[in-house]
């Protein structure tokens, strides 16, 4: 009889730790049990289809073809969008050229009209000069009055400038006060942050202590489990030794000594590891406490120093502010007094001059005002009539252009909707076909796993170590068969496969694929946005044209932009639909592999439960 190797103890410890493990028996022990194969029934349509897929070349409706067709649909959609954008840009360029021509013609007519008006005004001015030569001397006094008013305005400007300087000084002082208040608030916030860091450090220490306690408890559990397994192995060995002949007693004694030595060595290693873990934990906790204490002391010291400096600066600045405010108030009072005196003198002079010249100016102004008003009124009426006629002609032309632009926009939106419906229908058909194939594959695997579990349940009546070893060989063969089947299925699947992780999960690869898809979609959206912006810039034209359109009351530019935004929203919904479809296809592809790994894991767990039950029995 062979003794239990130490690898079984390590495998049991791996099982307790929750890791992936496989019990390996010596290669010299090899048992085989003839398994009756289940009589084959009539194959289903799904099985026949899978067999045909395994022997024949790939079907035309594979995942790669679906993805290729989706890409072709996206390319066609992009081509149609580019064509629509180019058409709109060309149409806008033509409309802009026509508008510029009409604008130039209108500008030429307006310039000619302005030249005629200017000529008439120059003639009127000549007549006015001839009429006003008689009273030029009277207006000389008016010029003197204007000079006096200019001097007064200059004095007012100087006074306002000085007043502005005082206001600026006051605002700078208030800004300094606000700055000091902000500094005090920041110091208070820093103090609160330091307190939060201290509390988090204490929480981290408590968490480290709890983790150390959990590690100690796990080590104790592992030691107890190892002792239990050792006792069970000793009982089995004693039963076997009693059944053996007397000639094998010496070999049994040697085997027991070896087991004792191995057990003592394992216990010594476990105790040494536990001691080293406790020492590392104590050193790490002490280092963390010292570092946190040093940081907090340094921060508190710096905070106190900063607070003292801030208090001193605040006192100095408050004193400076009070002195500046007092000086500014004094300057303001002096300026107000000077201004009041100047205003009084100017008022007296103005009253005298107004009384003397008022009567003469009224007579001359009435005569000249009547002549100028009549001429300006007639000229303005003629100018307004000409401008109104030109504006109406420009508006009518612009309305026609807007109607044509709306028609082209509606046609492009209808084409985009048709493309969207066609792509949605094709995607729905492709996803249905793919889901049906994957469902059939999963059902077949589940049926195979159920049959394997039934076979394992029939072997529950087997007793002894030989039956257990045979079960292990069967389990190994099943795993190898599943691996071969998995390799065949992966060869049948598309070239871009999602490989499983060491523990049977593919979440990391799924996340990477989703990130790549999102990045590609973002690049595509940014490219389309740049194209739309360029087209809109070409459509809007020069800044002079934009100002004229904005000034016109019948401008429909906002309506055109709103319709174009509706089109962009439809395109965005279509892009989101394609993105979701691609992610769903990847998830369904990975879901079949995950179900396969779950089934294999269930078979392994059932076999190990049977082995433990037989040992305890």
XYZ file of C-alpha atoms in Angstrom:
617
model
C 0.000 0.000 0.000
C 1.239 3.507 -0.801
C 1.365 6.270 1.799
C -0.449 9.567 1.409
C 1.896 12.081 -0.286
C 2.379 15.615 1.116
C 0.885 17.131 -2.067
C -2.571 16.066 -0.870
C -2.149 18.160 2.302
C -1.118 21.218 0.273
C -4.076 20.699 -2.068
C -6.446 20.531 0.906
C -4.973 23.779 2.246
C -5.527 25.385 -1.157
C -9.124 24.228 -1.020
C -9.613 25.845 2.403
C -8.067 29.098 1.090
C -10.568 29.147 -1.816
C -8.000 28.811 -4.606
C -8.127 26.768 -7.808
C -6.737 23.285 -7.141
C -6.648 19.723 -8.467
C -5.808 16.594 -6.428
C -2.866 14.852 -8.082
C -2.240 11.217 -7.184
C 1.029 9.438 -8.045
C 1.469 8.543 -11.673
C 2.123 4.893 -10.742
C -1.481 4.508 -9.580
C -3.729 4.283 -12.626
C -7.235 2.849 -12.527
C -9.807 2.736 -15.237
C -13.483 1.908 -14.985
C -15.348 0.898 -18.097
C -18.175 3.375 -18.585
C -21.204 2.336 -20.499
C -21.877 4.822 -23.188
C -25.361 6.172 -23.435
C -27.221 4.776 -26.385
C -27.421 7.426 -29.036
C -30.899 8.605 -29.840
C -32.109 10.390 -32.937
C -29.977 13.586 -33.244
C -31.827 16.857 -33.006
C -31.750 19.579 -35.635
C -29.406 21.669 -33.506
C -26.944 18.767 -33.101
C -27.038 18.081 -36.823
C -26.437 21.755 -37.536
C -23.477 21.884 -35.128
C -22.014 18.722 -36.675
C -22.348 20.308 -40.097
C -20.645 23.447 -38.838
C -17.763 21.378 -37.386
C -17.188 19.480 -40.673
C -18.172 22.103 -43.255
C -16.739 25.615 -43.814
C -18.141 28.562 -41.917
C -21.730 29.573 -42.626
C -22.412 32.827 -44.428
C -24.235 34.223 -41.366
C -21.328 34.178 -38.914
C -20.454 36.880 -36.420
C -17.689 38.198 -38.659
C -20.135 38.571 -41.568
C -22.635 40.341 -39.322
C -19.954 42.740 -38.096
C -18.762 43.287 -41.669
C -22.305 44.067 -42.810
C -22.782 46.451 -39.892
C -19.532 48.204 -40.846
C -20.681 48.411 -44.476
C -24.005 49.899 -43.354
C -22.158 52.442 -41.214
C -19.897 53.266 -44.167
C -22.897 53.716 -46.489
C -24.577 55.923 -43.903
C -21.384 57.985 -43.539
C -21.139 58.326 -47.334
C -24.748 59.527 -47.559
C -24.167 61.999 -44.754
C -21.009 63.294 -46.446
C -22.891 63.645 -49.734
C -25.728 65.534 -48.004
C -23.251 67.813 -46.256
C -21.405 68.496 -49.528
C -24.723 69.257 -51.294
C -25.776 71.640 -48.534
C -22.337 73.300 -48.612
C -22.498 73.720 -52.416
C -26.044 75.082 -52.204
C -25.026 77.499 -49.462
C -21.989 78.611 -51.490
C -24.215 79.360 -54.503
C -26.720 81.176 -52.315
C -23.903 83.154 -50.708
C -22.533 84.146 -54.124
C -25.982 85.300 -55.294
C -26.479 87.166 -52.045
C -23.102 88.888 -52.364
C -23.906 89.939 -55.941
C -27.269 91.375 -54.889
C -25.590 93.022 -51.937
C -22.969 94.650 -54.185
C -25.679 95.920 -56.554
C -27.665 97.322 -53.639
C -24.505 98.919 -52.227
C -23.742 100.543 -55.595
C -27.270 101.925 -55.823
C -27.105 103.150 -52.241
C -23.744 104.819 -52.936
C -25.157 106.585 -55.982
C -28.168 107.690 -53.963
C -25.893 108.883 -51.186
C -23.805 110.856 -53.687
C -26.922 112.601 -55.021
C -28.111 113.365 -51.505
C -24.675 114.707 -50.603
C -24.665 116.929 -53.676
C -28.048 118.323 -52.732
C -26.912 118.846 -49.158
C -23.774 120.659 -50.362
C -25.948 122.960 -52.443
C -28.138 123.590 -49.412
C -25.060 124.330 -47.317
C -23.814 126.814 -49.915
C -27.135 128.598 -49.822
C -27.049 128.544 -46.035
C -23.557 130.050 -46.024
C -24.702 132.819 -48.339
C -27.655 133.528 -46.074
C -25.606 133.418 -42.864
C -22.814 135.796 -43.940
C -24.852 138.675 -42.540
C -24.976 137.360 -38.988
C -21.504 135.765 -38.608
C -20.515 138.504 -36.201
C -23.470 137.627 -34.012
C -22.378 133.991 -33.836
C -18.868 134.934 -32.675
C -20.271 135.515 -29.236
C -21.814 132.052 -29.391
C -18.374 130.578 -30.040
C -17.071 132.349 -26.950
C -19.873 130.720 -24.981
C -18.912 127.354 -26.398
C -15.317 127.857 -25.302
C -16.499 128.646 -21.805
C -18.630 125.534 -21.814
C -15.597 123.521 -22.970
C -13.565 124.898 -20.077
C -16.343 123.936 -17.716
C -16.476 120.437 -19.217
C -12.721 120.114 -18.789
C -13.004 121.073 -15.118
C -15.805 118.536 -14.726
C -13.677 115.827 -16.316
C -10.756 116.590 -14.000
C -13.016 116.454 -10.980
C -14.567 113.157 -12.153
C -11.066 111.720 -12.705
C -10.061 112.604 -9.165
C -13.286 111.145 -7.834
C -12.594 107.985 -9.832
C -9.144 107.713 -8.253
C -10.674 107.883 -4.787
C -13.201 105.177 -5.750
C -10.411 102.966 -7.062
C -8.484 103.393 -3.801
C -11.563 102.418 -1.804
C -12.138 99.352 -4.017
C -8.511 98.243 -3.638
C -8.827 98.522 0.130
C -12.017 96.457 0.141
C -10.319 93.861 -2.094
C -7.434 93.619 0.397
C -9.933 93.057 3.203
C -11.650 90.298 1.204
C -8.286 88.693 0.479
C -7.444 88.586 4.173
C -10.830 87.055 4.953
C -10.233 84.374 2.309
C -6.839 83.575 3.840
C -8.429 83.112 7.269
C -11.092 80.822 5.766
C -8.401 78.748 4.025
C -6.522 78.361 7.320
C -9.691 77.112 9.006
C -10.264 74.661 6.151
C -6.674 73.374 6.449
C -7.194 72.779 10.161
C -10.364 70.789 9.422
C -8.537 68.764 6.753
C -5.742 67.917 9.208
C -8.310 66.699 11.727
C -9.942 64.562 9.026
C -6.564 63.063 8.128
C -5.890 62.193 11.780
C -9.270 60.474 12.064
C -8.640 58.563 8.815
C -5.232 57.469 10.108
C -6.833 56.103 13.252
C -9.424 54.277 11.135
C -6.633 52.824 8.971
C -4.822 51.575 12.102
C -7.989 49.918 13.385
C -8.578 48.342 9.960
C -4.996 47.005 9.912
C -5.476 45.482 13.365
C -8.738 43.844 12.256
C -7.011 42.441 9.159
C -4.212 41.033 11.330
C -6.790 39.374 13.571
C -8.482 37.831 10.544
C -5.129 36.513 9.292
C -4.429 34.944 12.711
C -7.869 33.308 12.736
C -7.339 31.905 9.233
C -3.929 30.518 10.228
C -5.473 28.814 13.258
C -8.236 27.346 11.096
C -5.661 26.023 8.626
C -3.622 24.442 11.462
C -6.747 22.743 12.862
C -7.705 21.477 9.402
C -4.169 20.151 8.860
C -4.277 18.322 12.215
C -7.647 16.821 11.334
C -6.395 15.623 7.965
C -3.281 14.214 9.578
C -5.366 12.249 12.091
C -7.589 10.914 9.317
C -4.523 9.844 7.344
C -3.065 8.140 10.415
C -6.325 6.224 11.013
C -6.408 5.066 7.403
C -2.765 4.027 7.532
C -3.283 2.090 10.775
C -6.232 0.214 9.261
C -4.190 -0.654 6.228
C -1.198 -1.738 8.305
C -3.382 -4.086 10.410
C -4.604 -5.803 7.280
C -1.098 -6.204 5.863
C 1.249 -9.075 6.662
C 3.831 -9.010 9.465
C 6.617 -8.687 6.949
C 5.499 -5.105 6.140
C 5.464 -3.795 9.740
C 8.950 -2.319 9.493
C 8.020 -0.433 6.307
C 4.864 0.888 8.010
C 6.923 2.114 10.992
C 9.301 3.920 8.638
C 6.341 5.512 6.825
C 4.879 6.706 10.145
C 8.207 8.251 11.124
C 8.393 10.046 7.793
C 4.850 11.346 8.240
C 5.667 12.587 11.760
C 8.792 14.348 10.503
C 6.845 15.953 7.665
C 4.098 17.027 10.061
C 6.622 18.571 12.473
C 8.342 20.349 9.574
C 5.039 21.737 8.301
C 4.018 22.910 11.773
C 7.412 24.591 12.245
C 7.085 26.361 8.893
C 3.547 27.539 9.729
C 4.653 28.874 13.136
C 7.650 30.616 11.565
C 5.422 32.246 8.894
C 2.923 33.383 11.536
C 5.692 34.947 13.656
C 7.187 36.735 10.654
C 3.741 38.025 9.613
C 3.122 39.380 13.129
C 6.536 41.075 13.182
C 5.933 42.664 9.756
C 2.491 43.822 10.840
C 3.835 45.376 14.058
C 6.647 47.144 12.175
C 4.254 48.488 9.519
C 1.791 49.756 12.135
C 4.569 51.468 14.116
C 5.967 53.105 10.970
C 2.498 54.338 9.928
C 1.847 55.782 13.399
C 5.217 57.568 13.467
C 4.757 58.979 9.948
C 1.220 60.212 10.675
C 2.299 61.766 13.980
C 5.240 63.555 12.331
C 3.039 64.862 9.519
C 0.376 66.143 11.899
C 2.950 67.850 14.138
C 4.593 69.513 11.152
C 1.239 70.677 9.742
C 0.082 72.044 13.111
C 3.359 73.909 13.577
C 3.162 75.400 10.091
C -0.489 76.325 10.629
C 0.361 78.187 13.860
C 3.213 80.050 12.150
C 1.006 81.006 9.225
C -1.759 82.134 11.596
C 0.629 84.406 13.470
C 1.961 85.928 10.242
C -1.558 86.425 8.904
C -2.680 88.148 12.112
C 0.284 90.522 11.998
C -0.273 91.331 8.321
C -3.984 91.829 8.898
C -3.305 94.325 11.678
C -0.816 96.247 9.537
C -3.134 96.302 6.535
C -6.115 97.368 8.638
C -4.107 100.339 9.936
C -2.995 101.223 6.409
C -6.559 100.942 5.151
C -7.898 103.273 7.841
C -5.247 105.891 7.049
C -5.901 105.620 3.299
C -9.657 105.949 3.806
C -9.209 109.070 5.926
C -6.888 110.647 3.344
C -9.287 109.798 0.504
C -12.209 111.352 2.388
C -10.211 114.542 2.962
C -9.256 114.785 -0.710
C -12.851 114.255 -1.719
C -14.132 116.998 0.575
C -11.534 119.457 -0.792
C -12.485 118.622 -4.375
C -16.171 119.090 -3.631
C -15.525 122.528 -2.131
C -13.416 123.665 -5.104
C -16.016 122.415 -7.531
C -18.821 124.219 -5.749
C -16.937 127.546 -5.905
C -16.173 127.104 -9.623
C -19.779 126.222 -10.363
C -21.041 129.324 -8.581
C -18.771 131.611 -10.658
C -19.754 129.909 -13.901
C -23.440 130.156 -13.052
C -23.233 133.903 -12.508
C -21.404 134.445 -15.822
C -23.815 132.220 -17.671
C -26.872 134.078 -16.410
C -25.485 137.404 -17.590
C -24.626 136.100 -21.068
C -27.912 134.270 -21.482
C -29.948 137.379 -20.679
C -28.017 139.450 -23.244
C -27.931 137.025 -26.185
C -31.105 135.099 -25.753
C -33.342 137.372 -27.814
C -30.936 137.630 -30.781
C -30.319 133.876 -30.987
C -33.988 133.002 -30.885
C -34.791 135.057 -33.958
C -31.900 133.707 -36.068
C -32.428 130.093 -34.969
C -36.110 130.109 -35.862
C -35.476 131.212 -39.459
C -32.600 128.819 -40.135
C -34.280 125.902 -38.329
C -37.372 126.067 -40.520
C -35.326 125.937 -43.734
C -33.096 123.051 -42.620
C -35.970 121.005 -41.190
C -37.986 121.149 -44.387
C -35.026 120.064 -46.540
C -33.929 117.273 -44.218
C -37.473 115.963 -43.948
C -37.855 115.675 -47.709
C -34.423 114.056 -48.116
C -35.111 111.511 -45.367
C -38.445 110.548 -46.926
C -36.830 109.883 -50.302
C -33.987 107.896 -48.714
C -36.333 105.752 -46.608
C -38.462 104.900 -49.647
C -35.446 103.747 -51.662
C -34.022 101.682 -48.774
C -37.421 100.062 -48.085
C -37.786 98.950 -51.712
C -34.277 97.451 -51.719
C -34.838 95.659 -48.409
C -38.088 94.119 -49.672
C -36.390 92.778 -52.789
C -33.543 91.292 -50.701
C -36.037 89.714 -48.267
C -38.040 88.091 -51.037
C -34.862 86.564 -52.517
C -33.753 85.316 -49.106
C -37.185 83.747 -48.437
C -36.932 81.793 -51.679
C -33.472 80.558 -50.695
C -34.754 79.478 -47.279
C -37.595 77.514 -48.870
C -35.163 75.658 -51.129
C -32.869 74.938 -48.145
C -35.794 73.554 -46.128
C -36.804 71.240 -48.973
C -33.268 69.852 -49.274
C -33.110 69.397 -45.491
C -36.390 67.457 -45.434
C -35.158 65.181 -48.210
C -31.908 64.470 -46.340
C -33.821 63.731 -43.103
C -36.116 61.302 -44.921
C -33.100 59.484 -46.401
C -31.467 59.314 -42.953
C -34.631 57.800 -41.428
C -34.828 55.185 -44.189
C -31.187 54.233 -43.620
C -31.790 53.985 -39.881
C -34.804 51.690 -40.340
C -32.886 49.451 -42.759
C -29.913 49.179 -40.383
C -32.190 48.419 -37.418
C -33.962 45.641 -39.326
C -30.681 44.070 -40.442
C -29.255 44.233 -36.926
C -32.412 42.659 -35.463
C -32.274 39.773 -37.950
C -28.570 39.212 -37.317
C -28.936 39.255 -33.517
C -31.868 36.804 -33.671
C -29.859 34.341 -35.773
C -26.809 34.661 -33.573
C -28.796 34.260 -30.318
C -30.523 31.144 -31.702
C -27.155 29.551 -32.578
C -25.637 30.411 -29.200
C -28.736 29.150 -27.348
C -28.563 25.842 -29.199
C -24.865 25.448 -28.322
C -25.545 26.242 -24.639
C -28.478 23.766 -24.491
C -26.334 21.017 -25.961
C -23.573 21.683 -23.427
C -26.082 21.673 -20.559
C -27.463 18.303 -21.743
C -23.946 16.872 -21.862
C -23.170 18.189 -18.370
C -26.427 16.697 -16.997
C -25.548 13.302 -18.447
C -22.093 13.522 -16.845
C -23.615 14.433 -13.454
C -25.982 11.421 -13.751
C -23.011 9.166 -14.404
C -21.244 10.548 -11.336
C -24.379 9.963 -9.226
C -24.455 6.299 -10.343
C -20.893 5.912 -9.056
C -21.857 6.970 -5.478
C -22.134 3.296 -4.435
C -18.458 2.599 -5.149
C -16.313 2.112 -2.027
C -12.603 2.130 -1.224
C -9.549 3.975 -2.430
C -9.502 2.249 -5.814
C -12.972 3.578 -6.695
C -11.989 7.103 -5.606
C -8.852 6.997 -7.761
C -10.914 5.746 -10.696
C -13.332 8.636 -10.194
C -10.408 11.045 -10.271
C -9.179 9.540 -13.544
C -12.674 9.868 -14.981
C -12.830 13.496 -13.881
C -9.488 14.164 -15.576
C -10.693 12.597 -18.793
C -13.883 14.665 -18.663
C -11.862 17.848 -18.207
C -9.627 16.924 -21.155
C -12.678 16.186 -23.318
C -14.222 19.528 -22.353
C -10.957 21.278 -23.200
C -10.895 19.611 -26.630
C -14.526 20.586 -27.223
C -13.757 24.146 -26.158
C -10.826 24.301 -28.588
C -13.070 23.077 -31.420
C -15.740 25.661 -30.568
C -13.153 28.445 -30.418
C -11.906 27.412 -33.867
C -15.497 27.586 -35.147
C -16.007 31.058 -33.644
C -14.720 34.279 -35.330
C -11.023 35.112 -35.466
C -11.345 37.872 -32.858
C -11.843 35.580 -29.822
C -12.198 36.684 -26.188
C -9.841 34.380 -24.258
C -10.941 33.382 -20.715
C -8.961 34.555 -17.690
C -7.168 32.024 -15.371
C -10.267 31.793 -13.131
C -12.815 31.595 -15.934
C -13.866 35.269 -16.021
C -13.620 37.543 -19.079
C -14.651 40.845 -17.562
C -11.269 42.481 -18.162
C -11.327 41.682 -21.919
C -14.957 42.868 -22.152
C -14.064 46.176 -20.517
C -11.130 46.673 -22.906
C -13.339 45.949 -25.926
C -16.048 48.330 -24.674
C -13.442 51.055 -24.112
C -12.083 50.603 -27.658
C -15.593 50.742 -29.125
C -16.405 53.902 -27.156
C -13.147 55.567 -28.227
C -13.809 54.748 -31.902
C -17.337 56.147 -31.660
C -16.049 59.324 -29.994
C -13.495 59.802 -32.780
C -16.221 59.328 -35.388
C -18.526 61.830 -33.621
C -15.774 64.446 -33.347
C -14.985 64.020 -37.071
C -18.670 64.506 -37.990
C -18.945 67.517 -35.666
C -15.956 69.161 -37.375
C -17.537 68.575 -40.783
C -20.857 70.061 -39.650
C -19.104 73.103 -38.146
C -17.182 73.708 -41.378
C -20.377 73.430 -43.413
C -22.213 75.827 -41.081
C -19.332 78.328 -41.300
C -19.444 78.213 -45.113
C -23.216 78.660 -45.016
C -23.077 81.713 -42.738
C -20.655 83.626 -45.004
C -18.865 86.910 -44.227
C -19.436 88.982 -41.038
C -21.093 91.801 -43.061
C -23.624 89.328 -44.469
C -24.329 87.913 -41.006
C -24.990 91.433 -39.670
C -27.397 92.203 -42.535
C -29.280 88.923 -41.967
C -29.414 89.569 -38.221
C -30.758 93.098 -38.821
C -33.483 91.883 -41.191
C -36.758 91.050 -39.339
C -37.561 88.011 -41.539
C -34.300 86.126 -40.867
C -34.961 82.349 -40.636
C -31.380 81.417 -39.751
C -32.389 80.145 -36.302
C -35.070 77.894 -37.816
C -32.547 76.396 -40.260
C -30.066 75.751 -37.417
C -32.805 74.127 -35.305
C -33.687 71.741 -38.144
C -30.037 70.891 -38.649
C -29.771 70.131 -34.895
C -32.755 67.757 -35.224
C -30.860 65.938 -37.979
C -27.757 65.682 -35.767
C -29.914 64.245 -32.940
C -31.239 61.533 -35.280
C -27.667 60.669 -36.279
C -26.626 60.505 -32.607
C -29.465 58.071 -31.795
C -28.414 55.870 -34.714
C -24.779 55.822 -33.515
C -25.877 54.888 -29.957
C -28.018 52.034 -31.340
C -25.063 50.614 -33.317
C -22.778 50.904 -30.280
C -25.230 48.990 -28.053
C -25.663 46.297 -30.683
C -21.895 45.725 -30.894
C -21.582 45.488 -27.095
C -24.510 43.024 -26.895
C -22.939 40.782 -29.532
C -19.677 40.650 -27.551
C -21.517 39.913 -24.289
C -23.527 37.083 -25.869
C -20.300 35.663 -27.345
C -18.637 35.647 -23.915
C -21.780 34.386 -22.113
C -21.552 30.950 -23.760
C -17.985 30.455 -22.486
C -18.985 31.491 -18.962
C -21.842 28.927 -18.904
C -19.392 26.277 -20.032
C -16.943 27.056 -17.207
C -19.800 27.065 -14.641
C -20.883 23.581 -15.784
C -17.333 22.176 -15.561
C -16.902 23.702 -12.096
C -20.168 22.104 -10.920
C -18.976 18.657 -12.027
C -15.655 19.092 -10.201
C -17.416 20.194 -6.982
C -19.756 17.176 -7.112
C -16.823 14.740 -7.512
C -14.879 16.275 -4.611
C -17.962 16.159 -2.364
C -18.293 12.459 -3.143
C -14.616 11.900 -2.284
C -14.912 13.671 1.076
C -18.084 11.698 1.888
C -16.298 8.420 1.173
C -13.336 9.402 3.374
C -15.565 10.309 6.324
C -17.470 7.069 5.877
